[in-house]
Coordinates of C-alpha atoms (C1' of nucleotides) in Angstrom, one line a residue:
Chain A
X92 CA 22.1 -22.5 11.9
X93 CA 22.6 -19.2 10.6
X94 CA 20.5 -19.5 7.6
X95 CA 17.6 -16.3 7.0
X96 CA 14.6 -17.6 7.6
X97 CA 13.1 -17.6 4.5
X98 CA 16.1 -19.6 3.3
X99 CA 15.7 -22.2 6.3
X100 CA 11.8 -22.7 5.0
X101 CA 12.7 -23.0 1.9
X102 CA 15.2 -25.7 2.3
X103 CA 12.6 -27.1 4.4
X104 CA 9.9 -27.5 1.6
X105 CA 12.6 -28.1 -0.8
X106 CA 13.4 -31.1 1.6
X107 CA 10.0 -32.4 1.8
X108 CA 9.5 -32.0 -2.4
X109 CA 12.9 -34.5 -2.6
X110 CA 11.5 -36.7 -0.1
X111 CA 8.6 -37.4 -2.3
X112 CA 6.1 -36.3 0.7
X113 CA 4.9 -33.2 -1.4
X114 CA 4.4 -34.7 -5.4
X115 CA 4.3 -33.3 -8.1
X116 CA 0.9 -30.9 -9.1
X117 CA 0.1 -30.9 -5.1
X118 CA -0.1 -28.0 -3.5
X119 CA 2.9 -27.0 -1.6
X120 CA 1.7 -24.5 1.7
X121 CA 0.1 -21.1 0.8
X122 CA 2.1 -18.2 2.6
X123 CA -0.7 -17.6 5.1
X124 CA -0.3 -21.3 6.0
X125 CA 4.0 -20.7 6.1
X126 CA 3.1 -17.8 8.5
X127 CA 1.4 -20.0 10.6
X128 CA 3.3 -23.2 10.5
X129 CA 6.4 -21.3 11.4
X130 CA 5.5 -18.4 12.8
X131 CA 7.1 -15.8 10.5
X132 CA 5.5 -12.6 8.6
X133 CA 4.1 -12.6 5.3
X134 CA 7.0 -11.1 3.6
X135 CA 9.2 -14.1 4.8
X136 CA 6.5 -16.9 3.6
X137 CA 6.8 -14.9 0.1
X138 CA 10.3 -14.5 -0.2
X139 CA 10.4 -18.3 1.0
X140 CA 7.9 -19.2 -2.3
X141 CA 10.0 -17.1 -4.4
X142 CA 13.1 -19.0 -4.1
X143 CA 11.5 -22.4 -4.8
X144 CA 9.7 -20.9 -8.0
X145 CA 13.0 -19.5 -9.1
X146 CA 14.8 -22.6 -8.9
X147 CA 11.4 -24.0 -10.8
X148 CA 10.6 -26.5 -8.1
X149 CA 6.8 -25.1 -8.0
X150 CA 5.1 -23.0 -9.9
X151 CA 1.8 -20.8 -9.3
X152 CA -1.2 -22.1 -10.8
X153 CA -4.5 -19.5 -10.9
X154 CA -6.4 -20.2 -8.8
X155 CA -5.5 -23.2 -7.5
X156 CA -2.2 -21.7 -5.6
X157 CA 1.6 -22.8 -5.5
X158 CA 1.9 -26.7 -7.0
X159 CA 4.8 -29.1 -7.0
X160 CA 6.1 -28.6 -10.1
X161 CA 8.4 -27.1 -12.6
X162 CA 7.6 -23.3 -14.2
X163 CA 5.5 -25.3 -17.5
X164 CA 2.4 -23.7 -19.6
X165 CA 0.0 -21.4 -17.6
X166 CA -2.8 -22.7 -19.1
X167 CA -4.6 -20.3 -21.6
X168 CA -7.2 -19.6 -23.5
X169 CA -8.5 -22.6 -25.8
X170 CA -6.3 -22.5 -29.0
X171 CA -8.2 -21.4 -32.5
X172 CA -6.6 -21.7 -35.2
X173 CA -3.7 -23.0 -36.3
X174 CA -0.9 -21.1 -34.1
X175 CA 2.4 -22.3 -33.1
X176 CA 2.5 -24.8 -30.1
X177 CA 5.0 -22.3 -27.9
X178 CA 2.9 -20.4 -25.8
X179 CA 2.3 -16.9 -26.8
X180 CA 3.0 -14.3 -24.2
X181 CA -0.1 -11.6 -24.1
X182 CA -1.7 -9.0 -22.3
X183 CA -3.9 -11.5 -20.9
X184 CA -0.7 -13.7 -19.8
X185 CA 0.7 -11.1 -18.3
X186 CA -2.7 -10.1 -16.5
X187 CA -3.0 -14.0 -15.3
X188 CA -0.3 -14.4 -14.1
X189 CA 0.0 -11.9 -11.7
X190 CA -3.2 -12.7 -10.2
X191 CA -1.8 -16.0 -10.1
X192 CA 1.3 -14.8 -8.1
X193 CA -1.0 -12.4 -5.7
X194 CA -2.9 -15.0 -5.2
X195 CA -0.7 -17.5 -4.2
X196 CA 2.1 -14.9 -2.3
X197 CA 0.0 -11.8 -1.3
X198 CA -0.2 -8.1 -2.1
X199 CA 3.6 -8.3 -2.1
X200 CA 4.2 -10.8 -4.8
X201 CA 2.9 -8.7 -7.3
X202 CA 6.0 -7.3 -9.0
X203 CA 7.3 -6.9 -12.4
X204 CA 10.2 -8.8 -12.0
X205 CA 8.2 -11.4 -10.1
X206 CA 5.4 -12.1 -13.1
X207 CA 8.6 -11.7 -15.8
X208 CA 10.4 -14.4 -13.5
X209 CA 7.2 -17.1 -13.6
X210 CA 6.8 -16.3 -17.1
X211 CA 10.4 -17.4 -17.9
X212 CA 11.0 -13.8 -19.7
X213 CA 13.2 -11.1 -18.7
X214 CA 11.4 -8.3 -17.3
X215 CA 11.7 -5.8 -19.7
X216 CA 9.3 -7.9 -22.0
X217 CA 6.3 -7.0 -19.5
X218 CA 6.3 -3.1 -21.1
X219 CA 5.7 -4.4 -24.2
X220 CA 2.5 -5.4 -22.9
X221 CA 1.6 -2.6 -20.5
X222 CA 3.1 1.1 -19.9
X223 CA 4.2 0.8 -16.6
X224 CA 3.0 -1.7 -12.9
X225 CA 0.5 1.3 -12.5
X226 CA -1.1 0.2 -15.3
X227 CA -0.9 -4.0 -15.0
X228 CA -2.2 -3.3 -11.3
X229 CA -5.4 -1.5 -12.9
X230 CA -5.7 -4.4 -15.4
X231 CA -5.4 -6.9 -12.9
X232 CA -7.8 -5.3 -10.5
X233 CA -10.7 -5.1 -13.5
X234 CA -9.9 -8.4 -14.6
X235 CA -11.2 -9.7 -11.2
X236 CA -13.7 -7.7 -10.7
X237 CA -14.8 -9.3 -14.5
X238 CA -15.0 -12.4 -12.1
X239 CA -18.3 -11.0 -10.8
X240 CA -21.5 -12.9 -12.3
X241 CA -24.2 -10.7 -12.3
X242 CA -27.9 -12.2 -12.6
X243 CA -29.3 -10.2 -15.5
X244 CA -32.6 -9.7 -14.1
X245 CA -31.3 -9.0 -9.9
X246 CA -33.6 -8.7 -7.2
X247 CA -35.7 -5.7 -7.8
X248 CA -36.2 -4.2 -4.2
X249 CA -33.6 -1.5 -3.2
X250 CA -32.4 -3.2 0.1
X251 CA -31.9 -6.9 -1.6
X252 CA -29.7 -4.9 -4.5
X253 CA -28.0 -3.1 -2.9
X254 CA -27.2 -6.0 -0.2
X255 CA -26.8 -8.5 -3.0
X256 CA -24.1 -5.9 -5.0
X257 CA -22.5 -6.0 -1.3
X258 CA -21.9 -9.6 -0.6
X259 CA -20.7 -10.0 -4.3
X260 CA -18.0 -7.2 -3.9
X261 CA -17.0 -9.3 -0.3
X262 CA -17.0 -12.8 -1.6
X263 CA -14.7 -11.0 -4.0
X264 CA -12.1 -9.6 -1.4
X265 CA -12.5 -12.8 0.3
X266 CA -11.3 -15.2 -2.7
X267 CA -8.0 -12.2 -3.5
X268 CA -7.7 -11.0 0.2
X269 CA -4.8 -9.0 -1.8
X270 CA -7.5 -6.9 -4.2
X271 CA -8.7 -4.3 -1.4
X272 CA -5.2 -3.0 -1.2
X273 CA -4.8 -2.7 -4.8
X274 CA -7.9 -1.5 -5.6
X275 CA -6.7 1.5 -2.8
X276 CA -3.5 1.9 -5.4
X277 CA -6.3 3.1 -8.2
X278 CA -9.2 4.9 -8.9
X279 CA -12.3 2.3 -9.1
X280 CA -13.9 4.0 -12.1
X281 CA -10.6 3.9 -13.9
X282 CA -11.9 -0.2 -14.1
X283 CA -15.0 -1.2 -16.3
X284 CA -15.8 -3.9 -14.9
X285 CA -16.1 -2.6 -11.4
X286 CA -18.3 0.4 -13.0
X287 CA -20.3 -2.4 -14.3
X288 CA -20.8 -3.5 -11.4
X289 CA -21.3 -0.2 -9.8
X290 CA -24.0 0.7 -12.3
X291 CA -25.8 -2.7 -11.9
X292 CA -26.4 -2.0 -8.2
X293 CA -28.3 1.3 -8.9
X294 CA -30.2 0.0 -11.7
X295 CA -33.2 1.8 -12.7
X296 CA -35.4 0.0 -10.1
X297 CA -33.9 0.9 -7.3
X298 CA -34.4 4.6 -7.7
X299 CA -30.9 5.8 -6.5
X300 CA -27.6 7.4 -7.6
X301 CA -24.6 6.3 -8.2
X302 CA -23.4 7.6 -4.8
X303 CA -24.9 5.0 -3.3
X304 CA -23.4 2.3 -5.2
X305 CA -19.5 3.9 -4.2
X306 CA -20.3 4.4 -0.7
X307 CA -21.6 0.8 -0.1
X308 CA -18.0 -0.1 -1.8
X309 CA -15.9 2.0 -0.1
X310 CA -17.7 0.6 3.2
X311 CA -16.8 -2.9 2.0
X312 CA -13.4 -2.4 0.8
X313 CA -13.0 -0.4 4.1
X314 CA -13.4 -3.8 5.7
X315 CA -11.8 -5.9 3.6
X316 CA -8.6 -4.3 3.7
X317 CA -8.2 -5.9 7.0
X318 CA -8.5 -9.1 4.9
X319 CA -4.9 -9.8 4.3
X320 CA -3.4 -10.0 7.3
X321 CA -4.0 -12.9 10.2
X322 CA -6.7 -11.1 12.5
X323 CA -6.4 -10.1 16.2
X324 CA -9.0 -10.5 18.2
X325 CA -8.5 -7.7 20.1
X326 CA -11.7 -5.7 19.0
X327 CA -14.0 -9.2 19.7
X328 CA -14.9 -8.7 15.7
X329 CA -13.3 -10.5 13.0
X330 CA -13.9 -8.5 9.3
X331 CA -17.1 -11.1 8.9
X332 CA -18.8 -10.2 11.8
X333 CA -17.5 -6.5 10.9
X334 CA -19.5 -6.7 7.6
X335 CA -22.5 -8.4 8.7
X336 CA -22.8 -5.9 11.5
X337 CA -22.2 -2.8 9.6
X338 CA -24.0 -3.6 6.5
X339 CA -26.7 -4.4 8.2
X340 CA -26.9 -0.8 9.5
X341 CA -25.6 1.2 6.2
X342 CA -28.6 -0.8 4.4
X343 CA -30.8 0.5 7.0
X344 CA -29.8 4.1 6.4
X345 CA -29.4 3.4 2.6
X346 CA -32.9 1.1 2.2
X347 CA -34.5 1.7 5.2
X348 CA -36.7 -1.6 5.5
X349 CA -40.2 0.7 5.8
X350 CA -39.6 2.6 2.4
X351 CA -40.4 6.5 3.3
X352 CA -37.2 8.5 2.2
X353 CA -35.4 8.6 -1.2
X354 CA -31.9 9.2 -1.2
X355 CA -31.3 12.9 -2.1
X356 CA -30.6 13.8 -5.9
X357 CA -27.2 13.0 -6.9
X358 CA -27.5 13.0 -10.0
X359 CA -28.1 9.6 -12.3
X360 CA -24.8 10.2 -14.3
Chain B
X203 CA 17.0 17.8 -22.8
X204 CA 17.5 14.6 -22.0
X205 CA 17.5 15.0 -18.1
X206 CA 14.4 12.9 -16.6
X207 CA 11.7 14.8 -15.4
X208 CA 12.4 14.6 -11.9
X209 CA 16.1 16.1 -12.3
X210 CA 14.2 18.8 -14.5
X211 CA 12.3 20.0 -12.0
X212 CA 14.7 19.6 -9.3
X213 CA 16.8 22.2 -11.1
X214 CA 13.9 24.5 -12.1
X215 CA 13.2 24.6 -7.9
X216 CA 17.2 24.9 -7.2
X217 CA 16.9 27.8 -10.0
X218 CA 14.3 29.8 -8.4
X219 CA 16.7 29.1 -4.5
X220 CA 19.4 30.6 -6.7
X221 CA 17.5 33.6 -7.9
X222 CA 15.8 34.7 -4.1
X223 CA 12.7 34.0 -5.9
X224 CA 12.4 31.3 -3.3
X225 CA 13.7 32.3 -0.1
X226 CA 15.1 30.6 3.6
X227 CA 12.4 29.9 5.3
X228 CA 10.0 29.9 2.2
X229 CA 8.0 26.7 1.7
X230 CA 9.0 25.4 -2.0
X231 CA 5.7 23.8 -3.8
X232 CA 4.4 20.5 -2.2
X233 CA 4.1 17.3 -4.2
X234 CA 0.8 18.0 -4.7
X235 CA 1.7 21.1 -5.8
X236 CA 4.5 19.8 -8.1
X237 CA 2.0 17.2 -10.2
X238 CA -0.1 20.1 -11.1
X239 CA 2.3 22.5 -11.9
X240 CA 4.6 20.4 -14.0
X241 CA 1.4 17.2 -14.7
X242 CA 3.8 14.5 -13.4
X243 CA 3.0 11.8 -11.0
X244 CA 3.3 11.7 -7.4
X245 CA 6.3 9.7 -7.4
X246 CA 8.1 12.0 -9.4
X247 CA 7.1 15.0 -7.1
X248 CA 8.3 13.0 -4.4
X249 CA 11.9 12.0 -6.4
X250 CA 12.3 15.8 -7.2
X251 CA 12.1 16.9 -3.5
X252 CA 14.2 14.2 -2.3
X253 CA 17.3 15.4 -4.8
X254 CA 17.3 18.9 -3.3
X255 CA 16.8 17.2 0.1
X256 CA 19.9 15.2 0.2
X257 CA 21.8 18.3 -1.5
X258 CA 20.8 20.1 2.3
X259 CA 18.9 22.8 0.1
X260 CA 15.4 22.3 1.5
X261 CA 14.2 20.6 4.3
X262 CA 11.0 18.9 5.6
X263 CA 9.3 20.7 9.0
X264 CA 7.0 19.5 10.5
X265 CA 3.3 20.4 10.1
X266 CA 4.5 22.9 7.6
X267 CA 6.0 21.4 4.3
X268 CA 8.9 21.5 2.9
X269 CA 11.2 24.9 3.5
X270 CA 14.0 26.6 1.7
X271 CA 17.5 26.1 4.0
X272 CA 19.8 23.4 4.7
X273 CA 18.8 20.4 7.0
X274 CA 19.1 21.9 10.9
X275 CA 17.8 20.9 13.7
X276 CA 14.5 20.0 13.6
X277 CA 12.2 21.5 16.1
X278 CA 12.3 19.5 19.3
X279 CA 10.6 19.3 22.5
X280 CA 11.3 22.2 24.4
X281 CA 14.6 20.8 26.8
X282 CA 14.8 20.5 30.0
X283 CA 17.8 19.8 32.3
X284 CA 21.4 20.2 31.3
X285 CA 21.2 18.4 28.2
X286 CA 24.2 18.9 26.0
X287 CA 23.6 21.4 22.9
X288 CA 23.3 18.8 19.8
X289 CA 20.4 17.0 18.9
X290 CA 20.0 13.5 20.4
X291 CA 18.5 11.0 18.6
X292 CA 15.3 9.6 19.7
X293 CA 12.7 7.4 18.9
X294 CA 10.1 10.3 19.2
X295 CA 12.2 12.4 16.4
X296 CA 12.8 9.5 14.2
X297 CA 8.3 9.7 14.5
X298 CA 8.4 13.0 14.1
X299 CA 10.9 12.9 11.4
X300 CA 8.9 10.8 9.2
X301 CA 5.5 12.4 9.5
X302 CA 7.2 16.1 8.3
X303 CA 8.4 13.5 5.6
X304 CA 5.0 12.0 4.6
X305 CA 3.0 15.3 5.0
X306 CA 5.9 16.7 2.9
X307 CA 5.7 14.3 -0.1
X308 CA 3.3 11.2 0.3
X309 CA 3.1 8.2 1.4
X310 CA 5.8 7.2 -1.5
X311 CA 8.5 9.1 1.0
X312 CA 7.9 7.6 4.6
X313 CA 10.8 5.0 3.7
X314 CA 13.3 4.1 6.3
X315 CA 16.5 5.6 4.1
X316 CA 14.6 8.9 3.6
X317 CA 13.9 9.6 7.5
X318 CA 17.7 8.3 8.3
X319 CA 18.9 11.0 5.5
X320 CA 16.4 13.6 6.7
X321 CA 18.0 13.4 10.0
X322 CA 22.0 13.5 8.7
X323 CA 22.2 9.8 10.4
X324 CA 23.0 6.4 8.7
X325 CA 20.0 4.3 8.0
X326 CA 21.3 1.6 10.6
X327 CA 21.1 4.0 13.8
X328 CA 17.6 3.9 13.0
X329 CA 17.0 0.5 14.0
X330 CA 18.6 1.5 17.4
X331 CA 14.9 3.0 17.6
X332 CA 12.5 0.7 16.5
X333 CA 12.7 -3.1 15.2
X334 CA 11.9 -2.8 11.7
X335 CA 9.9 0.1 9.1
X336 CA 6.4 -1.9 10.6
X337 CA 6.9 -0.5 13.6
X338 CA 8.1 2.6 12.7
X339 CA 5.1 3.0 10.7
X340 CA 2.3 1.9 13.6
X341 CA 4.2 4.6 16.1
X342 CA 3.6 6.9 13.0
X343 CA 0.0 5.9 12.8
X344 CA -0.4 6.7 16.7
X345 CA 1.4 9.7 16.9
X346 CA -1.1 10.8 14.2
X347 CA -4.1 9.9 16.3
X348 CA -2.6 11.4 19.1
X349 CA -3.2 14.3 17.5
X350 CA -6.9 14.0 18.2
X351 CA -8.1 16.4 20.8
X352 CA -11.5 15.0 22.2
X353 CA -13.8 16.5 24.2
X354 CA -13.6 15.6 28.0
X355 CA -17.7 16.0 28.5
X356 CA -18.2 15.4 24.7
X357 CA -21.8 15.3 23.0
X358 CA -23.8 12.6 24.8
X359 CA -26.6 11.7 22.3
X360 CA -25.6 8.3 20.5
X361 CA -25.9 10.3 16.7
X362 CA -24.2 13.5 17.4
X363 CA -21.2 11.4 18.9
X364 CA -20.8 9.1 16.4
X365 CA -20.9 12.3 14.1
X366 CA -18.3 13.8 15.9
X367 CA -16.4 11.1 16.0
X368 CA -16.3 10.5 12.3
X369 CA -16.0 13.9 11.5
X370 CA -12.5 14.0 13.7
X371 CA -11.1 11.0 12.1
X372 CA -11.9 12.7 8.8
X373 CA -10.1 15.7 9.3
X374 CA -7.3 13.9 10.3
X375 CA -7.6 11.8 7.2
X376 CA -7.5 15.4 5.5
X377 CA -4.6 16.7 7.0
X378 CA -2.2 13.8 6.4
X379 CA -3.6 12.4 3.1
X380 CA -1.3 9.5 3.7
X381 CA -2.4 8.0 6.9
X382 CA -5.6 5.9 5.0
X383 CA -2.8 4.0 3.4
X384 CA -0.4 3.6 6.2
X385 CA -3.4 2.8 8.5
X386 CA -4.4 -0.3 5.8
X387 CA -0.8 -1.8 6.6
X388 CA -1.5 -2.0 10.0
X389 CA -4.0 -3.1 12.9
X390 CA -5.6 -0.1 14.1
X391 CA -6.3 -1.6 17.6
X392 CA -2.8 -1.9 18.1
X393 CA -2.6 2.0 18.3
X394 CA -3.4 3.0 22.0
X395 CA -4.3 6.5 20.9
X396 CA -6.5 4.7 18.3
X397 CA -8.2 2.8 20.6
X398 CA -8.7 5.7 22.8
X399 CA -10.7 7.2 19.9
X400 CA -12.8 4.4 19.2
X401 CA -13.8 4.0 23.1
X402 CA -14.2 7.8 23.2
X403 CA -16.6 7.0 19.9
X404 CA -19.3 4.7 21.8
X405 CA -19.0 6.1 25.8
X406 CA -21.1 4.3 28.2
X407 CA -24.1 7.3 27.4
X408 CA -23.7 6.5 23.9
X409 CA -25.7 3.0 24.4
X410 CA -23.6 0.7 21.8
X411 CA -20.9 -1.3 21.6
X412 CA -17.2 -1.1 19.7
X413 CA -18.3 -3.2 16.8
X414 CA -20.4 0.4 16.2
X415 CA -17.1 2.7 16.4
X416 CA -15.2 0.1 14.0
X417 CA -18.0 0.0 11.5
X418 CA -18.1 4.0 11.5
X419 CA -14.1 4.0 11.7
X420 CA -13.8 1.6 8.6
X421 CA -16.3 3.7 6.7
X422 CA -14.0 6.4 6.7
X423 CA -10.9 5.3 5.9
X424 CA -12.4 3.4 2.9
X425 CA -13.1 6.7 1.4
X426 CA -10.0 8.2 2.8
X427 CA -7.5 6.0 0.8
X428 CA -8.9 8.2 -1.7
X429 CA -7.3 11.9 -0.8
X430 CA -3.6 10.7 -1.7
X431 CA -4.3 11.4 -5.3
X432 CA -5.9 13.6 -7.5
X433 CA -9.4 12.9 -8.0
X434 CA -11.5 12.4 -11.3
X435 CA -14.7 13.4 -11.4
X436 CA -16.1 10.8 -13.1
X437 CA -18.4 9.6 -10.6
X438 CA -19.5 13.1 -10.4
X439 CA -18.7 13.0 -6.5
X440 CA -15.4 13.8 -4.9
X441 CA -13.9 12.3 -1.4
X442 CA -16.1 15.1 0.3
X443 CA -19.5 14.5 -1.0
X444 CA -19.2 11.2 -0.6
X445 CA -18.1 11.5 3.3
X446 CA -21.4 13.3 3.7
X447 CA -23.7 10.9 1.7
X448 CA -22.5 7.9 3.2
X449 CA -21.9 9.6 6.5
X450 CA -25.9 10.4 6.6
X451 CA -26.7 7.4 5.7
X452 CA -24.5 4.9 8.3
X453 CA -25.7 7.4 11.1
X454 CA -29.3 7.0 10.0
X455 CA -28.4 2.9 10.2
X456 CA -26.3 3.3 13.3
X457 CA -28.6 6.0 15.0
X458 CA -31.4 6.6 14.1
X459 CA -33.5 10.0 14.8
X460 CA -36.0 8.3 16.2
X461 CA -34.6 6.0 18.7
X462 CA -36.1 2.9 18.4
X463 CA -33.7 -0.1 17.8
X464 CA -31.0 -0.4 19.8
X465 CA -27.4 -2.4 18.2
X466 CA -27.1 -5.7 19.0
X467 CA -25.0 -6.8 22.3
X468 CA -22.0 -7.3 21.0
X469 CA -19.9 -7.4 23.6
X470 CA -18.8 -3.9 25.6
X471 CA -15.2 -5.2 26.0
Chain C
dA21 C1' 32.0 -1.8 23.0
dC22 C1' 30.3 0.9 19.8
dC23 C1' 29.4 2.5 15.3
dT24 C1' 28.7 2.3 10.4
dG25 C1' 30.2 1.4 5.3
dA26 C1' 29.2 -1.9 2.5
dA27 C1' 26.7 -5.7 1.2
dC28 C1' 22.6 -8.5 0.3
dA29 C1' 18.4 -9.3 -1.8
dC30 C1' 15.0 -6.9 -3.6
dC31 C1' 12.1 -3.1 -6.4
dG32 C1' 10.4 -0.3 -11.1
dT33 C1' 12.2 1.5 -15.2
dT34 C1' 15.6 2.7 -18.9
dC35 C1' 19.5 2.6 -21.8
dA36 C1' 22.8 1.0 -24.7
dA37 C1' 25.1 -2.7 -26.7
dG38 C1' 24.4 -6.9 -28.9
dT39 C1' 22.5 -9.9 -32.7
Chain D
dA223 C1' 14.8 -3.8 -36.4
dC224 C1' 14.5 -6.3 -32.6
dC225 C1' 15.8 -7.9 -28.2
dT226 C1' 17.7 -8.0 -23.6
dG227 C1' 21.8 -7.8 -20.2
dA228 C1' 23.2 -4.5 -17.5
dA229 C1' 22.6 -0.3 -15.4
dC230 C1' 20.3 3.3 -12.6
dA231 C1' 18.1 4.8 -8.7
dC232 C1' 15.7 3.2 -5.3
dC233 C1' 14.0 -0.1 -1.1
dG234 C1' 14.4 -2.8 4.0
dT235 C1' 17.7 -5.2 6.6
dT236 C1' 22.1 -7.3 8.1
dC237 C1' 26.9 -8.2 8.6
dA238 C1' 31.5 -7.6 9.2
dA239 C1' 35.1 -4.6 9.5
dG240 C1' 36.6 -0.5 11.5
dT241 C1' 37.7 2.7 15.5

DNA sequence: ACCTGAACACCGTTCAAGT
DNA sequence: ACCTGAACACCGTTCAAGT
């Protein structure tokens, strides 16, 4: 049949959602696992997703990904108070529910007129909330990095920091394999959290600058940039292996293991 | 007025062609230029250039910006043969076409309608030349690396290689502050010339394997992804000192002065 | 057979008309 | 005063109508 592609999948899950084989609050297939059961790009899978949640067959839940379901309450923030019952849209809604989308559709399902669309509100009601995507892409991004737990007293030793700063930051990219493309939209220190986190990886301890903190990110984020898309094997190296390999060897350069040479003064900030 | 600021600064630049302030020939401000002359963003820079594009009064050329005088014939490769006087389309000037494009305003202007207008054609003929704007932008990405010239008998010792190396791939990164981001859509193995880098990177008297090159490789583009825009110095560091910190550091990892660990096997392809 | 204008389905952002 | 449909200026890609 002539249909697009992403309009044949779509009937397709649509099909198996009327069947009663996908029910409602189950999880319909992410777009990585649309790429691979039919063998079509990631901007297919998406646009596929995008017609279902339009028609408010499924809806994206954070988190959790895309669920049988009609477009209902995001769930929020515990109610105080005495507020009407209709959900209020915030900030924080807005922020929500485009991770949401990213994480359930990719890099490329964050768009203004996607998050207005999920949120049942024309688009235009978004810049009441932020200036412009330029911003709700820097408010997303520091939202996620607010996702990092940091133990308030770390590991001490320079090389366990700075390692454990680095596997933090990767589990990150890992769980939002959309956030290192994003993050390389912004500037990092525009976001407190990620400075947060930044600064908590040179803590007083360890005896180094700030540098050190931004070039073990940009190392990581060089990696996991490579995150979104299915891997080839061609290099022998998937990112994991990547990462273990090289942060292995920037840790030796940055900690070296036998303490004998202090990074050079960058200046503490 | 009420013009937007892109159609404000489009007339200020037609204004100075009008006057012979700016001359044939004469390379009008870049988009870089353009955001810190008039503080706008990127985008708009790009929009402004674009209007007097399309009008035929300034044109992109490659490897020099963009010039005063209408759109002509792009410098080619020198002919050969009997080849009739106009300019044939090929898939190595649609490439061509879109780096002048990208060096001339950004990664924001390497689109698929911009190249087509660029060259005076309809944006269909385009896809006589390639399948789709993914490849267009990994023959991009190569053409870029091709750029590379390595060294036939280049420095054997594994550090000052792997120095090299990264220092080549940064000066590329420098030239077209663009390619970090294009390079993050794509699978850098799938770029021959590339590959031929990385291979060139860890040579048989270099004693290590790819995962090595890709580690380096990675390092830099994660700080590259930085040039595009304007940096704050709130880190204190720019894209520069950073390169070298982290640079010193992954070499002392990767290779240290004192030779005495060698990477782990991981495979020589 | 070849070529391309117009369409389709998007995008971010803004304006003007409506209540 | 507040809200939003429709518009504007894009984007990548495809189709169908024209020569």
């Amino acid at each position: 049949m002539g249909l697009p592609p992403y309009l044949r999948i779509a009937s397709e899950l649509r099909a198996r959602i009327a069947s009663g084989e996908l029910r409602a609050g189950q999880r319909v297939p992410s777009t990585r696992g649309i790429t691979e059961e039919w063998g079509v790009a990631l901007a297919t899978a998406t646009k596929a997703l995008a017609v279902l949640r339009q028609e408010g067959l499924v809806r994206a839940v954070p988190g959790v990904g895309t669920v049988v379901g009609g477009a209902t309450v995001v769930p929020g923030p515990p109610r105080r108070g005495r507020r009407r019952e209709t959900r209020e849209l915030s900030r924080e809604l807005v922020v929500r529910t485009a991770i949401a989308l990213a994480d359930a559709g990719g890099s490329g399902a964050l768009s203004m007129r996607a998050v207005a669309a999920e949120l049942g509100v024309s688009t235009v009601v978004l810049y009441r909330h932020v200036s412009a995507k330029e911003e709700l892409v820097a408010l997303v991004v520091d939202a996620v990095f607010g996702e990092v737990r940091l133990p308030v007293c770390g590991p001490d030793g320079r090389r366990a920091r700075l390692e454990a700063s680095a596997r933090a930051q990767w589990a990150l990219y890992r769980r939002h394999p959309w956030l290192a493309k994003s993050v390389s939209t912004m500037r990092l220190s525009s976001s407190p959290n990620a400075m947060r986190l930044l600064e908590w990886t040179v803590a007083p301890a360890v005896e180094c600058g700030l540098g050190t903190a931004v070039t073990l990110a940009a190392f990581v984020r060089g990696i996991a940039v490579d995150l979104e898309d299915p891997v080839d094997e061609r290099l022998g190296l998937g990112p994991d292996a990547l990462l273990e390999f090289g942060l292995a060897r920037l840790l030796d350069g940055l900690a070296p293991r036998t303490p004998e040479r202090r990074p050079p003064g960058e200046g503490r900030r």
